[in-house]
Amino acid sequence: MTSKLQASTDDPAWARVGLIALAVAFVALMLVLPLISVFAQALAKGIPGTLAALSDPDALAAIRLTLITAAIAVPLNTAFGVCAAWAIGKHDFPGKAILVSLIDLPFSVSPVVAGLSYVLVFGLQGWFGAWLGAHNIKIIFATPGIVLATIFVTFPFIAREVIPLMQAQGRDEEEAAISLGAGGLTTFLHVTTPNVRWGLMYGILLCNARAMGEFGAVSVVSGHIRGVTDTMPLHVEILYNEYDMVGAFSVAALLCLLAIATLVLKTALEHFQPQGLDVVAPIPERLRP
Amino acid sequence: MTPATTVATSVTLHDVQKQFGRFAALKGVSLDIAPGELLALLGPSGSGKTTLLRILAGLEFPDAGKVSFGDQDVTFAHAAKRGVGFVFQQYALFKHMTVAKNVAFGLDVKKGEAKPSAAERSARVDELLKLVELDGLGGRYPSQLSGGQRQRVALARALAVSPRILLLDEPFGALDATVRKTLRRELRRLHEATGLTTVFVTHDQEEALDLADRIAILNGGQIEQVGAPMTVLDQPASAFVAGFVGQSNALAGQVQSGVFTHLAAAFPAVGVPDGAATAFVRPDQLALATEAQTGIAVRLDRILPRGPLLWLNATTSDGQDLEAAIVREGAAEVKVGDTVTLVIRGGRVFPT
């Protein structure tokens, strides 16, 4: 393109080159370099060393616990999130503004505080502690506590993705479906949900990434019992504190791979999303683990 | 040609009231709609016309009053059980379904005995797409259609369930002028083909006059007048109707012993009490004065040829804008800036 054809919005060449260089340098320094170092450390003793570290029984237990936690938290948050989005996006009720703010609470509260509050409620000295103890139900320092803390922290991801879509789409299509004789459930399944499916999938991906990577809240309620209540992020920390670099970075690399897979899936979703259907909402601030 | 075998249903509204918070949307509306009638609900925004239509559809429920289809009380019947076809201003097509799937939706969601076989459903979809002149487009998605085509799909979808009445909310509001005209004729044709009792909402008086058998004019949650287009045009029941329908000029003046005077113009106002009054004079009720006549002196601001008519935008000496429509053929030569005299040939006078 010659300079005569330059659009009025084009900046001068030096500004463009400078800004791009700055952005690339920043991304390289802050994102790419650390990522490379994780994989480099993991492979410091060669692939056999990495595999040995990952097949350690404690590491396997941590991987299993993380997967179980995500497998419970993500479907539950999907159900809660869609219900909340449906209530907020399609209906008017008193206290709606408060509910919307409450959904954002996990974004604004430090995860450590969330974890502590669960300890206060469900712990031995907590409100339900005596009753839970009497009935031999263990929540804190056990899997249920980890799942609860994860649900709390990842709650907004799906609701936040779906609410704006449902709001933007209004109620016309639902009203059309009902006046054509469809019941409430049929309308929800065949009209409401398909309209938000791309946003919903996107929210599920983000929720899953965060569920597997959550550290703060889970750290408080877990109790760090090796092989029992350690999730992958907690296990990484323990190994790191024990100067087991290959072990720590092998598990960290696995977490990174999960995050990268999530990103690839997300990009694929955006790419294959048909035009004219719903749009993917902007990425929430606290995106990935 | 007829896609429905249903007998046309009458609709009765009795003293229907509806409140939204502190806003009274409907303040006691009673209306009888004859079987097979094409009725327009006409009014400015906020007049309650859409609320009335939604109450007919079962998408809102009245606070008081009664709604009947035939002799069946449907006041609180669920929208899904009413057998109404509803067409939305923004089409409300299911974006993720093909045109054929959209049209078939009402049949697909039927259950048990009532559900036609797959072959019957697809035959019905074909028949309806043909009726709205969209045959061959069943495989498209709504986003691949023009606005006019989408509204046709919405019509076909509403007709697929063989509704007892057809309701349309500003059906042509989102379309451009040419498409609007075509679709208007289309709706008239469909109405004649199906014989369905049809109610549509519009704020466009031309559309109402053009299309409807009768027009119900709403203002502030109440019906001002119900009548045939000619009736509401020639015998407006209130100052509001006279002002809203027919693009009338409103002239403030005085009535004395049955004669209305405004500046130098005067015409009979039989039965109107003496005192201040407003005359509503349609553009076609104004004419250029001959030498012998007295009337309102105006300055011509713009002269617009509209088909067989000349549309004159004029200002009186006291600054009021007037619109006059005169027949082009044989009209005296006038040009912008001229001062001419307009005579009032008729109009309706209401006391103010």
XYZ file of C-alpha atoms in Angstrom:
641
model
C 0.000 0.000 0.000
C 1.399 3.395 -0.937
C 1.337 6.278 1.474
C -1.264 7.979 -0.713
C -3.682 5.184 0.077
C -3.006 5.383 3.783
C -6.221 5.411 5.767
C -6.806 8.302 8.122
C -6.848 5.908 11.069
C -3.401 4.499 10.266
C -0.701 5.621 12.669
C 2.803 6.544 11.477
C 5.115 3.592 10.826
C 7.418 4.255 13.789
C 4.455 4.235 16.168
C 3.097 1.014 14.759
C 6.431 -0.800 14.856
C 7.174 0.550 18.328
C 3.840 -0.464 19.806
C 3.918 -3.918 18.261
C 7.488 -4.483 19.461
C 6.513 -3.384 22.942
C 3.539 -5.742 23.034
C 5.566 -8.670 21.713
C 8.357 -8.043 24.181
C 5.911 -7.846 27.061
C 4.127 -11.050 26.093
C 7.441 -12.845 25.602
C 8.833 -11.715 28.925
C 5.724 -12.103 31.054
C 3.950 -15.067 29.458
C 6.022 -17.107 27.036
C 9.302 -17.186 28.927
C 7.830 -18.461 32.220
C 5.818 -21.051 30.301
C 8.944 -22.301 28.539
C 10.835 -22.421 31.820
C 8.081 -24.598 33.338
C 8.478 -27.154 30.577
C 12.282 -26.870 30.661
C 12.360 -27.569 34.396
C 9.919 -30.455 34.019
C 12.139 -32.059 31.410
C 15.392 -31.305 33.290
C 15.977 -35.011 33.922
C 14.656 -36.110 30.544
C 11.271 -37.548 29.669
C 11.709 -40.660 31.863
C 12.270 -38.408 34.881
C 9.112 -36.454 34.118
C 7.060 -39.608 33.649
C 8.425 -41.036 36.888
C 7.462 -37.863 38.725
C 3.948 -37.969 37.274
C 3.433 -41.637 38.094
C 4.320 -41.120 41.740
C 1.286 -42.356 43.761
C 0.843 -38.964 45.458
C 0.961 -37.166 42.121
C -1.564 -39.595 40.667
C -3.810 -39.054 43.682
C -3.568 -35.274 43.191
C -4.423 -35.593 39.501
C -7.375 -37.838 40.358
C -8.663 -35.442 43.017
C -8.385 -32.465 40.670
C -10.305 -34.298 37.955
C -12.982 -35.452 40.426
C -13.347 -31.905 41.770
C -13.741 -30.443 38.292
C -16.108 -33.240 37.305
C -18.429 -32.315 40.191
C -17.978 -28.525 40.282
C -18.339 -27.818 36.568
C -21.673 -29.630 35.981
C -23.124 -28.156 39.169
C -22.020 -24.657 38.217
C -23.377 -25.209 34.732
C -26.784 -26.018 36.190
C -26.676 -23.169 38.728
C -25.288 -20.729 36.181
C -27.913 -21.456 33.543
C -30.711 -21.267 36.125
C -29.423 -17.960 37.497
C -28.906 -16.533 34.010
C -32.391 -17.627 33.007
C -33.942 -16.031 36.073
C -31.992 -12.807 35.617
C -32.037 -12.567 31.852
C -35.640 -13.503 31.177
C -37.559 -12.466 34.282
C -38.148 -9.486 36.511
C -38.315 -9.949 40.248
C -37.593 -7.874 43.333
C -33.975 -8.125 44.430
C -32.698 -8.926 40.946
C -29.926 -6.322 41.194
C -28.765 -7.843 44.487
C -28.654 -11.314 42.943
C -26.570 -10.005 40.041
C -24.092 -8.457 42.497
C -23.978 -11.639 44.577
C -23.048 -13.689 41.521
C -19.983 -11.465 41.125
C -18.994 -11.916 44.768
C -16.535 -14.783 44.119
C -14.748 -12.531 41.609
C -14.269 -9.780 44.146
C -13.604 -11.806 47.294
C -10.107 -13.209 47.770
C -10.241 -17.020 47.415
C -8.438 -17.354 50.754
C -11.326 -15.544 52.442
C -13.752 -17.882 50.705
C -11.821 -20.890 51.984
C -11.672 -19.496 55.512
C -15.399 -18.797 55.545
C -16.055 -22.446 54.651
C -13.821 -23.523 57.509
C -15.812 -21.249 59.840
C -19.103 -22.694 58.679
C -18.261 -26.380 58.250
C -15.093 -26.801 60.357
C -14.995 -28.625 63.699
C -15.328 -25.352 65.613
C -17.716 -23.935 63.001
C -21.486 -23.390 63.057
C -22.351 -26.858 61.785
C -19.180 -28.441 63.191
C -20.817 -30.176 66.161
C -23.700 -31.538 64.145
C -21.436 -32.701 61.298
C -19.057 -34.310 63.806
C -21.923 -36.114 65.528
C -23.076 -37.508 62.199
C -19.538 -38.424 61.185
C -19.588 -36.169 58.112
C -16.261 -34.692 57.188
C -16.291 -31.623 54.952
C -13.253 -29.571 55.860
C -9.905 -31.306 55.208
C -11.749 -33.697 52.908
C -12.963 -33.883 49.315
C -16.399 -32.270 49.960
C -14.725 -29.108 51.264
C -12.456 -28.917 48.246
C -15.416 -29.342 45.912
C -17.440 -26.695 47.806
C -14.583 -24.182 47.738
C -14.066 -24.808 44.023
C -17.766 -24.343 43.304
C -17.701 -21.047 45.179
C -14.707 -19.674 43.322
C -15.852 -20.785 39.850
C -19.528 -19.931 40.238
C -19.552 -16.660 38.204
C -17.873 -18.016 35.078
C -20.886 -19.633 33.464
C -23.555 -17.277 34.809
C -21.524 -14.246 33.661
C -21.208 -15.624 30.131
C -24.848 -16.543 29.757
C -26.634 -13.620 31.472
C -25.791 -10.956 28.853
C -26.774 -13.317 26.044
C -30.122 -14.106 27.587
C -30.735 -10.439 28.323
C -29.857 -9.417 24.786
C -32.181 -11.999 23.298
C -35.247 -10.852 25.200
C -38.374 -12.920 25.611
C -39.874 -12.757 22.115
C -38.756 -16.196 21.029
C -39.976 -17.808 24.242
C -43.317 -16.063 23.890
C -43.540 -17.197 20.282
C -42.818 -20.791 21.327
C -45.419 -20.713 24.093
C -48.093 -19.205 21.884
C -47.372 -22.028 19.426
C -48.336 -24.464 22.169
C -44.930 -25.417 23.584
C -44.608 -26.136 27.302
C -42.121 -24.428 29.593
C -39.533 -27.221 29.500
C -39.766 -27.675 25.724
C -39.328 -23.937 25.273
C -36.325 -23.880 27.586
C -34.630 -26.846 25.940
C -35.441 -26.104 22.308
C -35.539 -22.311 22.180
C -33.728 -20.719 25.135
C -30.739 -23.042 25.479
C -29.753 -23.372 21.795
C -29.600 -19.591 21.580
C -26.906 -19.425 24.242
C -25.065 -22.678 23.535
C -21.830 -21.090 22.299
C -21.590 -18.721 25.217
C -22.464 -21.585 27.518
C -19.700 -23.814 26.157
C -17.260 -20.956 26.472
C -18.295 -20.423 30.086
C -17.943 -24.135 30.833
C -14.402 -24.129 29.422
C -13.362 -21.163 31.542
C -15.042 -22.641 34.603
C -13.240 -25.941 34.061
C -9.858 -24.265 33.637
C -10.319 -22.334 36.847
C -11.704 -25.355 38.733
C -8.574 -27.366 37.958
C -6.220 -24.524 38.756
C -7.807 -23.050 41.901
C -5.269 -22.704 44.688
C -6.198 -20.207 47.406
C -9.592 -21.360 48.609
C -8.747 -25.029 48.168
C -5.489 -24.578 50.053
C -7.358 -23.391 53.153
C -9.937 -26.190 53.255
C -7.717 -29.027 52.083
C -5.375 -29.531 55.039
C -2.665 -30.705 52.620
C -2.868 -34.413 53.413
C -0.599 -35.962 50.820
C -2.246 -38.487 48.588
C -5.651 -37.682 50.112
C -6.583 -33.997 49.966
C -3.920 -32.595 47.665
C -5.051 -31.246 44.330
C -2.596 -30.631 41.508
C -1.858 -26.971 42.345
C -1.389 -27.864 46.045
C 0.826 -30.781 45.118
C 2.983 -28.496 42.995
C 3.515 -26.218 45.963
C 4.416 -29.072 48.327
C 6.939 -30.550 45.921
C 8.399 -27.131 45.247
C 8.846 -26.455 48.950
C 10.630 -29.807 49.225
C 13.034 -28.737 46.437
C 11.741 -31.530 44.173
C 11.995 -29.346 41.079
C 11.362 -32.034 38.479
C 8.357 -33.318 40.419
C 6.888 -29.855 40.991
C 7.377 -28.692 37.425
C 6.176 -31.954 35.904
C 2.785 -31.544 37.594
C 2.871 -27.812 36.780
C 3.568 -28.630 33.142
C 0.584 -30.966 33.114
C -1.593 -28.136 34.494
C -0.202 -25.856 31.798
C -1.069 -28.396 29.133
C -4.638 -28.534 30.428
C -4.798 -24.723 30.283
C -3.368 -24.651 26.763
C -5.848 -27.303 25.650
C -8.613 -25.094 27.078
C -7.326 -22.109 25.124
C -7.119 -24.082 21.899
C -10.678 -25.333 22.396
C -11.854 -21.807 23.147
C -10.240 -20.450 19.994
C -11.727 -23.290 17.992
C -15.159 -22.451 19.415
C -14.798 -18.833 18.389
C -13.645 -19.888 14.958
C -16.417 -22.374 14.250
C -19.194 -20.399 15.863
C -21.764 -19.704 13.151
C -22.339 -16.063 12.318
C -25.559 -14.501 13.428
C -25.994 -16.716 16.458
C -24.944 -15.626 19.893
C -21.711 -13.765 20.481
C -18.995 -14.706 22.908
C -18.979 -12.148 25.657
C -15.765 -10.425 26.697
C -13.353 -12.458 28.797
C -13.775 -11.900 32.535
C -10.783 -10.427 34.330
C -9.784 -13.479 36.330
C -9.546 -15.830 33.492
C -7.329 -18.783 33.985
C -5.563 -20.449 36.871
C -56.146 -22.714 -0.784
C -57.499 -22.564 2.744
C -54.929 -24.003 5.107
C -57.308 -24.075 8.048
C -60.620 -25.781 8.406
C -61.545 -23.895 11.559
C -64.668 -21.792 11.700
C -63.913 -18.144 12.386
C -64.252 -17.197 16.046
C -65.674 -14.041 17.539
C -63.722 -12.228 20.238
C -65.240 -10.267 23.099
C -63.448 -8.047 25.570
C -65.451 -6.785 28.501
C -64.160 -3.959 30.713
C -60.553 -5.167 30.538
C -58.178 -3.349 32.892
C -54.436 -3.664 33.240
C -52.010 -1.865 35.500
C -48.208 -1.899 35.261
C -46.976 -0.637 38.605
C -48.608 2.770 38.882
C -49.185 3.081 35.141
C -52.696 2.199 33.989
C -52.145 0.643 30.564
C -55.795 -0.241 30.020
C -58.624 1.547 31.797
C -61.637 -0.616 31.044
C -61.681 -1.632 27.408
C -64.732 -3.320 25.888
C -64.688 -4.490 22.301
C -66.584 -6.960 20.119
C -64.756 -8.450 17.177
C -66.902 -10.262 14.624
C -65.926 -13.715 13.318
C -63.589 -13.374 10.370
C -63.083 -9.676 10.893
C -59.775 -7.901 10.220
C -59.477 -5.343 12.987
C -56.758 -2.748 13.533
C -55.809 -1.479 16.966
C -54.541 2.006 16.217
C -53.027 4.453 18.645
C -49.920 6.346 19.632
C -47.241 4.621 21.693
C -48.336 4.125 25.279
C -52.004 3.977 24.292
C -52.318 0.362 25.437
C -52.763 -1.250 22.026
C -49.935 -3.741 22.399
C -51.013 -4.599 25.955
C -54.491 -5.326 24.627
C -53.072 -7.616 21.940
C -50.878 -9.430 24.466
C -53.880 -9.953 26.716
C -55.710 -11.511 23.762
C -52.712 -13.808 23.239
C -52.438 -14.780 26.895
C -48.955 -13.261 27.181
C -50.379 -10.861 29.801
C -53.357 -11.314 32.056
C -55.831 -8.532 32.850
C -56.314 -7.230 36.401
C -60.054 -7.070 35.813
C -62.506 -7.788 33.039
C -63.215 -10.720 30.789
C -61.898 -12.044 27.479
C -63.927 -14.562 25.467
C -63.285 -16.405 22.224
C -66.743 -17.359 20.956
C -68.631 -18.318 24.095
C -65.525 -19.648 25.829
C -64.038 -17.581 28.659
C -60.270 -17.434 28.040
C -59.427 -14.564 30.397
C -56.869 -16.617 32.309
C -56.269 -19.432 29.824
C -52.581 -20.218 29.235
C -51.105 -18.842 26.028
C -50.204 -22.351 24.860
C -53.820 -23.503 25.167
C -55.559 -20.563 23.461
C -55.004 -21.449 19.844
C -53.807 -18.030 18.805
C -51.217 -17.295 16.179
C -48.983 -14.421 17.233
C -46.703 -12.502 14.895
C -44.075 -10.279 16.506
C -42.740 -6.999 15.197
C -39.171 -8.321 15.320
C -40.323 -11.686 13.853
C -39.016 -13.690 16.857
C -37.987 -16.535 14.565
C -35.957 -19.334 16.119
C -32.519 -18.377 14.809
C -30.977 -21.814 15.166
C -33.709 -23.600 13.197
C -34.282 -23.693 9.452
C -37.318 -21.991 7.973
C -39.083 -25.359 7.657
C -38.295 -26.218 11.298
C -39.586 -22.828 12.382
C -42.862 -23.326 10.556
C -43.175 -26.889 11.844
C -42.435 -25.918 15.469
C -46.053 -25.642 16.579
C -46.772 -29.079 15.099
C -43.563 -30.680 16.393
C -44.334 -29.746 19.995
C -47.792 -31.296 19.916
C -48.096 -34.472 21.930
C -49.768 -37.869 21.538
C -52.953 -38.087 19.459
C -52.854 -34.438 18.459
C -49.424 -34.727 16.838
C -49.596 -35.193 13.093
C -47.290 -37.755 11.479
C -43.939 -36.645 10.120
C -45.293 -36.839 6.562
C -48.345 -34.745 7.455
C -46.180 -32.161 9.197
C -43.834 -31.796 6.256
C -46.772 -31.570 3.843
C -48.290 -28.827 5.990
C -44.990 -26.916 6.043
C -44.776 -27.097 2.251
C -48.372 -25.930 1.926
C -47.778 -22.959 4.232
C -44.507 -21.930 2.616
C -46.350 -21.938 -0.679
C -49.129 -19.841 0.837
C -46.665 -17.148 1.897
C -44.754 -17.525 -1.388
C -41.563 -18.871 0.129
C -41.616 -22.352 -1.429
C -38.140 -23.737 -1.840
C -36.654 -21.702 1.006
C -37.425 -24.250 3.745
C -33.766 -25.187 4.151
C -32.542 -21.642 4.780
C -31.840 -20.106 8.164
C -33.621 -16.911 9.223
C -30.345 -14.956 9.026
C -30.214 -15.755 5.303
C -33.571 -14.094 4.616
C -34.627 -10.498 4.051
C -36.861 -8.708 6.544
C -39.948 -9.214 4.423
C -39.201 -12.922 3.982
C -38.668 -13.334 7.718
C -42.036 -11.799 8.440
C -43.606 -14.219 5.949
C -41.986 -17.114 7.799
C -43.370 -15.734 11.061
C -46.820 -15.614 9.471
C -46.546 -19.173 8.155
C -45.351 -20.376 11.574
C -48.305 -18.718 13.300
C -50.755 -20.208 10.786
C -49.277 -23.722 11.013
C -51.126 -24.573 14.205
C -54.474 -23.606 12.629
C -55.111 -20.886 15.212
C -58.578 -19.673 16.091
C -57.454 -16.065 15.840
C -54.406 -14.396 14.347
C -52.711 -11.560 16.224
C -50.032 -9.324 14.752
C -47.992 -6.784 16.724
C -46.827 -3.949 14.429
C -46.213 -6.593 11.761
C -44.707 -4.195 9.237
C -42.996 -1.840 11.648
C -39.459 -3.058 10.981
C -39.770 -3.127 7.191
C -39.028 -0.519 4.542
C -41.850 1.257 2.735
C -42.002 -0.840 -0.438
C -41.895 -4.188 1.349
C -44.476 -2.874 3.775
C -46.912 -2.121 0.957
C -46.440 -5.578 -0.603
C -46.830 -7.371 2.708
C -49.940 -5.362 3.492
C -51.603 -6.658 0.345
C -50.266 -10.100 1.217
C -51.868 -10.028 4.645
C -55.171 -8.950 3.137
C -54.944 -11.877 0.691
C -54.034 -14.323 3.471
C -56.906 -13.035 5.545
C -59.316 -13.632 2.702
C -57.823 -17.080 2.069
C -58.006 -18.239 5.674
C -61.059 -16.333 6.880
C -59.419 -16.042 10.290
C -60.443 -13.439 12.822
C -57.394 -11.186 12.724
C -56.296 -8.358 14.998
C -53.242 -6.251 14.270
C -51.614 -3.412 16.141
C -50.252 -0.373 14.371
C -49.383 3.237 15.040
C -49.559 4.016 11.328
C -53.007 5.331 10.492
C -52.475 4.825 6.771
C -51.800 1.135 7.391
C -54.937 0.813 9.496
C -57.105 2.653 6.963
C -55.625 0.607 4.139
C -55.984 -2.841 5.591
C -58.643 -3.133 8.244
C -62.362 -3.862 8.085
C -62.733 -1.834 11.244
C -60.369 0.277 13.310
C -60.327 0.601 17.081
C -58.563 3.814 18.061
C -56.939 3.751 21.478
C -55.699 6.647 23.530
C -54.500 6.618 27.112
C -55.739 3.083 27.775
C -59.227 3.672 26.455
C -60.997 3.130 23.166
C -61.900 6.445 21.563
C -63.814 5.047 18.623
C -64.414 1.798 16.767
C -65.554 1.963 13.189
C -64.948 1.330 9.521
C -62.101 3.342 7.967
C -64.518 5.745 6.253
C -66.429 6.283 9.483
C -63.429 7.179 11.630
C -62.130 9.374 8.848
C -65.359 11.259 8.123
C -67.121 11.103 11.483
C -64.445 11.161 14.167
C -66.020 10.663 17.573
C -63.568 12.852 19.444
C -61.002 15.569 18.976
C -58.300 12.941 19.505
C -59.555 10.747 16.670
C -59.955 13.720 14.380
C -56.403 14.809 15.115
C -54.834 11.341 14.945
C -56.535 9.963 11.863
C -56.300 11.715 8.529
C -53.343 14.026 9.240
C -55.793 16.821 10.007
C -54.923 20.473 10.487
C -56.070 21.653 13.916
C -57.430 25.211 13.803
C -58.243 27.021 17.045
C -61.265 29.307 16.771
C -64.655 30.326 18.096
C -68.127 28.894 17.667
C -71.052 31.289 17.702
C -74.609 30.206 16.925
C -73.448 27.104 15.055
C -70.777 28.798 12.986
C -67.042 28.212 13.472
C -64.716 31.078 12.681
C -60.928 31.066 12.406
C -59.401 34.321 11.178
C -61.381 35.217 8.070
C -62.582 31.663 7.460
C -65.939 30.400 8.648
C -67.916 27.213 8.232
C -70.934 25.599 9.878
C -70.491 23.719 13.154
C -73.987 22.453 13.835
C -74.689 21.321 17.382
C -71.423 22.584 18.865
C -71.939 24.798 21.930
C -70.791 28.421 21.711
C -67.273 29.204 22.871
C -63.697 28.196 22.116
C -63.403 25.246 19.760
C -60.937 23.405 17.551
C -61.701 22.514 13.973
C -59.974 19.500 12.424
C -59.627 20.014 8.715
C -58.057 17.346 6.532
C -55.601 18.549 3.852
C -58.078 17.607 1.158
C -60.734 19.749 2.840
C -58.706 22.871 2.092
C -58.809 24.418 -1.366
C -57.465 27.461 -3.172
C -60.056 30.243 -3.001
C -61.604 31.729 -6.110
C -61.808 35.507 -6.484
C -65.188 35.735 -4.757
C -64.344 33.568 -1.712
C -62.912 34.660 1.598
C -60.663 32.370 3.594
C -57.330 32.075 5.362
C -54.455 33.994 3.868
C -51.315 31.850 3.852
C -47.795 32.000 2.509
C -46.649 28.901 0.591
C -43.466 27.366 2.038
C -43.185 24.223 -0.017
C -45.057 22.648 -2.880
C -44.736 18.864 -3.191
C -46.180 16.928 -6.088
C -47.650 13.638 -4.843
C -49.165 11.611 -7.613
C -52.369 13.301 -8.715
C -52.146 15.813 -5.862
C -50.155 18.890 -5.030
C -49.255 18.992 -1.375
C -48.974 22.554 -0.075
C -47.106 23.403 3.110
C -48.221 26.840 4.161
C -48.045 29.241 7.101
C -50.847 31.508 8.264
C -50.296 35.127 9.300
C -50.289 34.072 12.977
C -47.580 31.488 12.339
C -49.572 28.250 12.196
C -48.493 25.539 9.756
C -51.177 24.181 7.452
C -51.140 21.333 4.975
C -53.424 21.397 1.976
C -53.828 18.833 -0.789
C -55.197 20.151 -4.056
C -55.842 18.307 -7.284
C -52.980 18.983 -9.647
C -54.954 18.992 -12.842
C -56.454 22.361 -13.602
C -55.039 23.952 -10.465
C -54.024 27.579 -10.630
C -50.314 28.251 -11.036
C -48.766 28.682 -7.602
C -45.165 28.944 -6.509
C -43.237 29.012 -3.265
C -43.441 32.390 -1.556
C -46.858 33.250 -3.007
C -49.566 34.445 -0.669
C -52.779 32.617 -1.435
C -56.175 32.254 0.193
C -57.375 28.837 1.346
C -61.028 28.059 1.870
C -62.237 25.454 4.319
C -64.606 23.068 2.559
C -65.396 20.947 5.581
C -64.099 19.606 8.851
C -65.124 18.528 12.323
C -65.420 20.949 15.190
C -64.942 19.941 18.838
C -65.301 22.316 21.797
C -62.048 22.940 23.669
